Coordinates of C-alpha atoms and ligand atoms in Angstrom, one line a residue:
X1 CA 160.6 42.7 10.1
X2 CA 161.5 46.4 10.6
X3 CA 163.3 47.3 14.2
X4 CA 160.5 49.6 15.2
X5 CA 157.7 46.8 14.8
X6 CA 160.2 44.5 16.5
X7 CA 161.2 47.1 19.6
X8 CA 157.3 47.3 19.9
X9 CA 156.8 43.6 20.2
X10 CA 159.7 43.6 23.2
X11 CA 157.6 45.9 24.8
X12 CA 154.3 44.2 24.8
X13 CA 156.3 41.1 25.6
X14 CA 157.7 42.4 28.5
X15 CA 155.5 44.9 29.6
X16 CA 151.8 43.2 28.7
X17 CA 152.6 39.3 28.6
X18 CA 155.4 38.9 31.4
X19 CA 154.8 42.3 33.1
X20 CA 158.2 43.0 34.8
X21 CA 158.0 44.4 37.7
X22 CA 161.3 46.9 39.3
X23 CA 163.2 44.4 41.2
X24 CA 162.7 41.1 39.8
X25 CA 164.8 38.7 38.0
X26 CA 163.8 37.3 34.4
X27 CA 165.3 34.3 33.0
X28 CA 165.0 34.7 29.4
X29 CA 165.3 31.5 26.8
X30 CA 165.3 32.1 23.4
X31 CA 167.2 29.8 20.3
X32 CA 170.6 31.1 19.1
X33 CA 169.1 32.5 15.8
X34 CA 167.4 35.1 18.2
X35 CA 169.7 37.3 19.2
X36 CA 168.8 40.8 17.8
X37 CA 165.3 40.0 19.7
X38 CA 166.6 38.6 22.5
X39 CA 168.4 41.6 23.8
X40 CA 165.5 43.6 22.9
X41 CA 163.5 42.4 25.0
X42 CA 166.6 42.0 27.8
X43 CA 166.9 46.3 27.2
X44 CA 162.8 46.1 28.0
X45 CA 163.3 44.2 30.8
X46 CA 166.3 46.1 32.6
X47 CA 163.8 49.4 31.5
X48 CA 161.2 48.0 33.3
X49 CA 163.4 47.9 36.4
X50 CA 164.5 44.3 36.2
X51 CA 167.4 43.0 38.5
X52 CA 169.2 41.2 36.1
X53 CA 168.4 39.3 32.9
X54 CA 169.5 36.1 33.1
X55 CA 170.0 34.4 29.2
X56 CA 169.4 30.5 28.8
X57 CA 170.1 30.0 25.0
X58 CA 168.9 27.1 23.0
X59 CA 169.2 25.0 20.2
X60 CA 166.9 22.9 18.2
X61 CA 169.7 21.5 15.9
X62 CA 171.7 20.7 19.2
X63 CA 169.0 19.3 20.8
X64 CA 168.8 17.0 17.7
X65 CA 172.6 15.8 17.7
X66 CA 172.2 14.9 21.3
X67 CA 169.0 12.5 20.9
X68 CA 171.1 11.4 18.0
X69 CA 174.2 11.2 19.3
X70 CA 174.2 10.8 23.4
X71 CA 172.5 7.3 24.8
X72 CA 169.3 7.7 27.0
X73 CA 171.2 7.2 30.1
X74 CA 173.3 10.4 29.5
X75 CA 170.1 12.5 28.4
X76 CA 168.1 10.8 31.1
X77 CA 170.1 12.5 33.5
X78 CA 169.6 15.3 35.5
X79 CA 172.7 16.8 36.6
X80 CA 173.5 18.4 40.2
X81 CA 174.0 21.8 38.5
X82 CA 171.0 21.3 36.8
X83 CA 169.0 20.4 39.4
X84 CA 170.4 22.8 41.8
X85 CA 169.6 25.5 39.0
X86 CA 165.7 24.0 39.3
X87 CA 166.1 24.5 43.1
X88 CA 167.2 28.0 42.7
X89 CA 164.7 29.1 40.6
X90 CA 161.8 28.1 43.7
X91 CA 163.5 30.4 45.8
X92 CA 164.4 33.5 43.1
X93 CA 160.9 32.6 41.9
X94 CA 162.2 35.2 38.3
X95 CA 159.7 36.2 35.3
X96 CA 160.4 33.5 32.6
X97 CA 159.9 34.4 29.0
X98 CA 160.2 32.5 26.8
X99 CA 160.8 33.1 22.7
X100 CA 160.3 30.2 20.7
X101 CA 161.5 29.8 16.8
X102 CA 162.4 26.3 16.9
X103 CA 161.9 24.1 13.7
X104 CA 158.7 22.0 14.3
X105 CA 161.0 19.1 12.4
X106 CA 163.8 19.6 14.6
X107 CA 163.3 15.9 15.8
X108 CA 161.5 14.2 13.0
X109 CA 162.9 11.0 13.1
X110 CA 164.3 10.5 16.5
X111 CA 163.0 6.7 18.5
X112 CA 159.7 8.4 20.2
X113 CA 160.7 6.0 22.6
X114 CA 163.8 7.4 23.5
X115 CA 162.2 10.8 24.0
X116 CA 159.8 9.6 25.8
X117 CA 162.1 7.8 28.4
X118 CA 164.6 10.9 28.4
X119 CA 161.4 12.6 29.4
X120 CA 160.0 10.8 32.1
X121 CA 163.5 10.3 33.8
X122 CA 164.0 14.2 33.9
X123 CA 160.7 15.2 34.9
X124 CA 160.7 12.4 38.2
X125 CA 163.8 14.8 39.4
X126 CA 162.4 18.1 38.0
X127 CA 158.7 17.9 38.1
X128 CA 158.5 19.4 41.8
X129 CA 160.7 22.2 41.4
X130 CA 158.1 22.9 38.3
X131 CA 155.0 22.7 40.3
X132 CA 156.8 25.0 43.0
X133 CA 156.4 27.6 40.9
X134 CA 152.4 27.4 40.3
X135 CA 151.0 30.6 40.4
X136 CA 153.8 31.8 42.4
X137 CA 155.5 33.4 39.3
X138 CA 155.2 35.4 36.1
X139 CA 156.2 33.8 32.5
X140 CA 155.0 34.5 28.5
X141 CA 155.8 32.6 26.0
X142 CA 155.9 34.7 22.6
X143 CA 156.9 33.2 19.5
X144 CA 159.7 34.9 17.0
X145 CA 160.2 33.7 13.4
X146 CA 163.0 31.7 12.2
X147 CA 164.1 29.9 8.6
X148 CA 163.4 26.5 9.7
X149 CA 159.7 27.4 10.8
X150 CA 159.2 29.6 8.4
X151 CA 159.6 27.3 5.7
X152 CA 157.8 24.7 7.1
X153 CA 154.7 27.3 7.3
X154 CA 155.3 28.7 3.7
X155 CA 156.5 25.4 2.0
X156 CA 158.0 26.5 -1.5
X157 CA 158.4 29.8 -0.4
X158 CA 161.9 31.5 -0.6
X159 CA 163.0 31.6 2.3
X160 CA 163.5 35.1 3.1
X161 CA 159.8 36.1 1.8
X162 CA 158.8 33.3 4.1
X163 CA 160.4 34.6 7.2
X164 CA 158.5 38.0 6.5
X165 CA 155.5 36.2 5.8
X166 CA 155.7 34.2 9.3
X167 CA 156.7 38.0 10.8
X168 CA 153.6 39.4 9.6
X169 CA 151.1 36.7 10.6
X170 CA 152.8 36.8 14.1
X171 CA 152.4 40.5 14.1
X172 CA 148.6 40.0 13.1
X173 CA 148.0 37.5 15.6
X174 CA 149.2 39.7 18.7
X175 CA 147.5 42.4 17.5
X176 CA 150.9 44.6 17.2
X177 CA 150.3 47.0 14.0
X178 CA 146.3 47.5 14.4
X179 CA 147.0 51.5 14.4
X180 CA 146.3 51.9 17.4
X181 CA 148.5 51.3 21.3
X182 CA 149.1 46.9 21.3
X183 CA 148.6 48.2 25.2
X184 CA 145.4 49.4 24.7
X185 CA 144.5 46.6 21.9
X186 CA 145.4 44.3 25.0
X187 CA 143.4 45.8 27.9
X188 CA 140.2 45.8 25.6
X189 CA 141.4 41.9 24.6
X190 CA 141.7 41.2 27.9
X191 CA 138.7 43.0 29.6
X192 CA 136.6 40.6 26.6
X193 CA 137.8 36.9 27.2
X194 CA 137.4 37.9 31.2
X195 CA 133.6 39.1 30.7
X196 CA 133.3 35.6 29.2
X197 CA 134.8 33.7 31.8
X198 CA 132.7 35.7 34.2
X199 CA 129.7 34.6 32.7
X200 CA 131.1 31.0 32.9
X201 CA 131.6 31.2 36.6
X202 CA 128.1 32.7 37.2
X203 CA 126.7 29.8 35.3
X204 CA 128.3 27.1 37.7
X205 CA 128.1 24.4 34.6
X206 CA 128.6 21.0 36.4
X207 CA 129.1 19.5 32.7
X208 CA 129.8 20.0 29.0
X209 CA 128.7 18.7 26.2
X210 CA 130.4 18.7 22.4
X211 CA 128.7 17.6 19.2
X212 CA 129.9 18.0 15.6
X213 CA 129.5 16.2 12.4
X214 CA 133.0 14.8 12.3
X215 CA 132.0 12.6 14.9
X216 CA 132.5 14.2 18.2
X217 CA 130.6 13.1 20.4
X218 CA 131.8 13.9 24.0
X219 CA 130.5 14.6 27.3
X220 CA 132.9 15.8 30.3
X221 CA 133.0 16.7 34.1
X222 CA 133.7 19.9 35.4
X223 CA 135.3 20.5 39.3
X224 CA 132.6 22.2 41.1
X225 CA 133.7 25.9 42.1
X226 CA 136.7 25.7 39.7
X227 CA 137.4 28.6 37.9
X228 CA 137.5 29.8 34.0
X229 CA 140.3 32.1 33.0
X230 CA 140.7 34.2 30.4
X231 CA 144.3 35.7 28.9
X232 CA 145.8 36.8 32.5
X233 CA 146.9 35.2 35.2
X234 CA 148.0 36.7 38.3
X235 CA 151.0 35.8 40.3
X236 CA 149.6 35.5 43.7
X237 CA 152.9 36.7 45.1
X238 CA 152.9 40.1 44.4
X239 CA 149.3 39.9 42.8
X240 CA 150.9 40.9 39.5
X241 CA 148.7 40.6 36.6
X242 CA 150.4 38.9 33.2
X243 CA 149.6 37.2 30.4
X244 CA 151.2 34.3 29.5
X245 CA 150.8 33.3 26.1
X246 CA 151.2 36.0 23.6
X247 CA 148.8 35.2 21.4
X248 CA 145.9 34.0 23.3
X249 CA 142.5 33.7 22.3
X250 CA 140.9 31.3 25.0
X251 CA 138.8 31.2 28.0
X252 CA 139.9 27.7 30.0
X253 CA 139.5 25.7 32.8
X254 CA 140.6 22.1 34.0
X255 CA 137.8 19.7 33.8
X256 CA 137.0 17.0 36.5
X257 CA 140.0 14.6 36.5
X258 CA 138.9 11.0 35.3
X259 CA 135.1 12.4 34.3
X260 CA 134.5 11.9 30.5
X261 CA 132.7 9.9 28.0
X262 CA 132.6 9.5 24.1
X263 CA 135.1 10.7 20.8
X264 CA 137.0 13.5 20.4
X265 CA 137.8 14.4 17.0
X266 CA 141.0 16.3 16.0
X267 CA 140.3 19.0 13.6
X268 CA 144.1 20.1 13.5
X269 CA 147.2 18.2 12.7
X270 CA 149.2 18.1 16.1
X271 CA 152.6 18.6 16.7
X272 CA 154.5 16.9 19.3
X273 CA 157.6 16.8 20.3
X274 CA 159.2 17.2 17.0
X275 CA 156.5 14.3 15.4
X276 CA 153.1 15.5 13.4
X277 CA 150.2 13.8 14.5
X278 CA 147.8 14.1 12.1
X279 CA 143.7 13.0 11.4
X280 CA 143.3 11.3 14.8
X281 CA 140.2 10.9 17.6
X282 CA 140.4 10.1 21.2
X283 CA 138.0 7.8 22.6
X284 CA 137.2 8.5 26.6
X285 CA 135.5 5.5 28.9
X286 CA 134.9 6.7 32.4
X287 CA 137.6 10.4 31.9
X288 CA 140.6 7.9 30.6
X289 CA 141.7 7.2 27.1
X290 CA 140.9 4.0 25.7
X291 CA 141.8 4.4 22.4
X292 CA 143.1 6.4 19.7
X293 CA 143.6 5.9 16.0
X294 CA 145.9 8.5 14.0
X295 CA 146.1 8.4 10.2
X296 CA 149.4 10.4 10.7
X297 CA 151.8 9.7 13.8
X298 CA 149.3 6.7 15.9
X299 CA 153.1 5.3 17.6
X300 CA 153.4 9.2 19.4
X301 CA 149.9 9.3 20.1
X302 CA 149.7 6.4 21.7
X303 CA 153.3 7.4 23.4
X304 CA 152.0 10.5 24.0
X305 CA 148.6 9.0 25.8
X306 CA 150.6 6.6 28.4
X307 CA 153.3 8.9 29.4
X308 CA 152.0 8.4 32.6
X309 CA 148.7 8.0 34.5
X310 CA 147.6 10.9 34.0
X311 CA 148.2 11.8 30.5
X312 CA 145.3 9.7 29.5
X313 CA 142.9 12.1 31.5
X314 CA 142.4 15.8 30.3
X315 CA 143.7 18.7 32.0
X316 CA 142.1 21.8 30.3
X317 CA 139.3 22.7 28.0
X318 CA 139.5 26.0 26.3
X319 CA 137.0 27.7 24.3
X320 CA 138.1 29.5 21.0
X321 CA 136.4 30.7 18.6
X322 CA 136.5 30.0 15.0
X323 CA 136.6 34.2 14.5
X324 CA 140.2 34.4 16.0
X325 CA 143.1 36.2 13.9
X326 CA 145.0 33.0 13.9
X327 CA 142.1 30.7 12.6
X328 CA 141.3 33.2 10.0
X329 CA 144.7 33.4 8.7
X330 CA 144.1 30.0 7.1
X331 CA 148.0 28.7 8.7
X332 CA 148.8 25.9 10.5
X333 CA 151.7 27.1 12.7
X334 CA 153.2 23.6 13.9
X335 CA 153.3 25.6 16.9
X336 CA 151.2 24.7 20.0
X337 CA 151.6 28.6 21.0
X338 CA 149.5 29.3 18.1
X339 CA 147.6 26.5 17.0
X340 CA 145.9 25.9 20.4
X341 CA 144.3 29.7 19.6
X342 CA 143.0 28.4 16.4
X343 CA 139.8 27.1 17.8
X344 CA 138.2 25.0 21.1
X345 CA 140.7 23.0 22.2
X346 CA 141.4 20.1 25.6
X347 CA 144.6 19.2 26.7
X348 CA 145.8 15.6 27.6
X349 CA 147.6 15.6 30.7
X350 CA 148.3 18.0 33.7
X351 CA 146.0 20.7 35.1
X352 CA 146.1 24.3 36.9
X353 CA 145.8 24.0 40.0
X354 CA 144.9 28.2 40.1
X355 CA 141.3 27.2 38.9
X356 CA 141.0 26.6 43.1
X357 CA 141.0 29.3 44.8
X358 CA 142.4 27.5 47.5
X359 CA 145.3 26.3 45.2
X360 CA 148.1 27.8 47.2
X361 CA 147.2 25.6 50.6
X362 CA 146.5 22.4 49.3
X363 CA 149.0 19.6 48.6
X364 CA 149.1 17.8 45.7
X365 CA 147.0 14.7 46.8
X366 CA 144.6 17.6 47.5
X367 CA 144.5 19.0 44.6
X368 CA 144.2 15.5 42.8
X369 CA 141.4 14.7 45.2
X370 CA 139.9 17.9 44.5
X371 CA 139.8 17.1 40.3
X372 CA 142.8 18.9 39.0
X373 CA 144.9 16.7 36.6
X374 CA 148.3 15.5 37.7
X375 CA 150.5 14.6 34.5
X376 CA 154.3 15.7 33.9
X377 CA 152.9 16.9 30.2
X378 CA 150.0 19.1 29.1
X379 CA 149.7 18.7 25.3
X380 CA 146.6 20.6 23.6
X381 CA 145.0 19.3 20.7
X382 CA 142.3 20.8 18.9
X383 CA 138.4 19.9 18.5
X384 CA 137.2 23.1 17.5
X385 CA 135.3 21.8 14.3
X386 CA 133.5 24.8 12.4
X387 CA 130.0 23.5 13.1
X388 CA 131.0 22.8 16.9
X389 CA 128.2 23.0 19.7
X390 CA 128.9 23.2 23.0
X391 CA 126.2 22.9 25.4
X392 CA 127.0 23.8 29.1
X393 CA 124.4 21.0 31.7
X394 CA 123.4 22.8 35.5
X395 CA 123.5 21.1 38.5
X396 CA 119.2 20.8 38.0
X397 CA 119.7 19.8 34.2
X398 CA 119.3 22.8 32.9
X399 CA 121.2 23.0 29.4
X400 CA 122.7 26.2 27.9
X401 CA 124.1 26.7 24.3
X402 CA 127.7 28.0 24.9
X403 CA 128.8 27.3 21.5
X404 CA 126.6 27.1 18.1
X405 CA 128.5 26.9 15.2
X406 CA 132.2 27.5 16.3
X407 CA 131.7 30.7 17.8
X408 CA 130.0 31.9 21.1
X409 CA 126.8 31.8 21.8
X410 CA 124.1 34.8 21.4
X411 CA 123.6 34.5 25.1
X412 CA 126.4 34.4 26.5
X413 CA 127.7 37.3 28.4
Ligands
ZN1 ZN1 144.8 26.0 26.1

């Protein structure tokens, strides 16, 4: 990828998707293959008037030797340092950006098991300086392209024509070489998905309901008064508007917590901490998973689904449609960042709490109370099926298409 496109994209990241303000401090994470990028977007950031740049590398090949290498008790643990780190970063509340180019394989292979115990002991110490931060801080998360993904993406593919190839669908998917400002590109973007969500909050739908061939079949529960987002987000303490995933396609809100009924098909291989999970439905009694069945991957899913309580309950549903750039490329990513734009999509697992307005004053019992998933993961899979309907049900009954086909709806605003 040439420097200018690649200076370009360190702009938009820091300037449309984590919009740095003069004064702030950014903690930057990025993988050790990154580092051209990196300190692009680090020169962005000090240009923007940053404080300081703060530079948490990673590794995916690391990560790997540890799981293989280090017992569960050793990963498990959080250390003081690290915790104190977590504390920190509630008080400095910094702009968090975060480049991924991991390898989607980089833990094929490794116990789900032991991830998933690794996981749940870190996130009981850390999960509260995490929900600290709700909508008290700006983040992005923008994807650069590495080797290892790229030849998963382009199998047979040399590997430096795949790396381009991944460059380029990147740079098509952010909208970054349309002729035309990527600030400007993004305004208009933005200014669309939040006419849409307008239109959702005007409609006040109390439920939704999903039908496609494939065999969804699926009904959910909407929190009365909660919001639908588009792209932005806005840190409510210095009302700065961002956008946090770069690309982004959907409009989303979190459903009614432990409110849903019938199958979800998959119509996307998912891919989950480092495992593929591929050709599987969910089957919801009364909002909880009751089963699942994977032709690809069914021991993570069903790892994946009792995590804790409430990663059998869904914490988002987005609406995507089938036109978006990264669905029309014809690519599965094995990225989450890009997949999840692909088409409609729910998530397993923890809500936003920002769909209340009232977020900011209510505890977390509250918020449960209130509907909003609680869950230490949030893992989107996708249900967007091509002939997808999506009918939105008003508090009298009355039913509105939202979706026809896997795309909008005429009607719809
Ligand atoms: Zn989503």
């Amino acid at each position: 990828m040439n420097q200018e496109l690649l200076q370009r994209y360190a702009r938009l990241i820091v300037r449309t998707g984590a919009n740095v303000q003069p004064g702030q401090r950014v903690e930057l994470c990025a993988q050790v293959d990154q580092e051209a990028l990196a300190a692009m977007i680090a020169q962005e950031c000090y240009a923007a008037g940053a404080q300081y740049v703060d530079l948490l590398w990673q590794s995916a090949a690391m990560d790997r030797l540890h799981y293989l290498h280090a017992d569960t008790d050793t990963l498990g643990e959080v250390r003081p340092w690290q915790e104190e780190r977590a504390r920190q970063r509630t008080e400095d509340l910094p702009v968090r950006i975060f480049l991924e180019s991991e390898d989607p394989d980089a833990l094929n292979g490794i116990d789900p098991g032991k991830l998933t115990e690794v996981t749940q002991r870190r996130q009981r110490v850390l999960k509260k300086y995490r929900e600290a931060l709700d909508g008290k801080h700006q983040w992005c998360i923008a994807a650069a392209a590495s080797p290892a993904w790229a030849t998963k993406v382009f199998p047979g593919v040399p590997e430096e024509e795949a790396v381009e190839r991944l460059w380029q669908a990147i740079v098509d998917c952010v909208y970054l070489d349309t002729g035309r400002d990527p600030a400007e590109v993004w305004a208009e973007h933005n200014a669309n998905l939040s006419r849409r969500a307008d239109w959702l909050n005007r409609m006040a739908f109390t439920s939704l309901e999903y039908h496609s061939a494939n065999g969804t079949d699926f009904t959910v529960g909407l929190i009365s008064g909660a919001k639908w987002a588009g792209a932005g987000d806005t840190n409510h303490t210095n009302d700065t508007f961002y956008v946090p995933n770069l690309p982004t396609e959907e409009v989303f809100t979190s459903p009614m917590r432990g409110v849903c009924q019938g199958t979800l098909v998959s119509v996307k291989p998912l891919s989950w901490s480092g495992q593929l999970i591929e050709d599987f439905s969910i089957t919801y009694e009364d909002g909880k998973a009751v089963s699942c069945k994977a032709r690809v991957g069914q021991e993570s899913l069903e790892q994946l689904l009792h995590m804790d309580e409430g990663a059998a309950m869904l914490g988002e549903v987005a609406l995507v449609p089938k036109e978006s750039p990264i669905n029309t490329s014809g690519l599965l990513f094995y990225s989450t960042l890009f997949d999840e734009n692909a088409c409609c999509h729910v998530a397993a697992g923890h809500g936003f709490p920002e769909v209340l307005d009232d977020f900011l004053s209510l505890s977390k019992e509250e918020l449960t109370a209130r509907g909003v998933n609680d869950s230490m993961l949030h893992v989107d899979y996708m249900v967007g099926a091509d002939d997808l309907s999506i009918t939105g049900v008003q508090a009298d009954g009355t039913r509105v298409p939202i979706f026809v086909d896997g795309t909008w709806a005429d009607n719809v605003g």
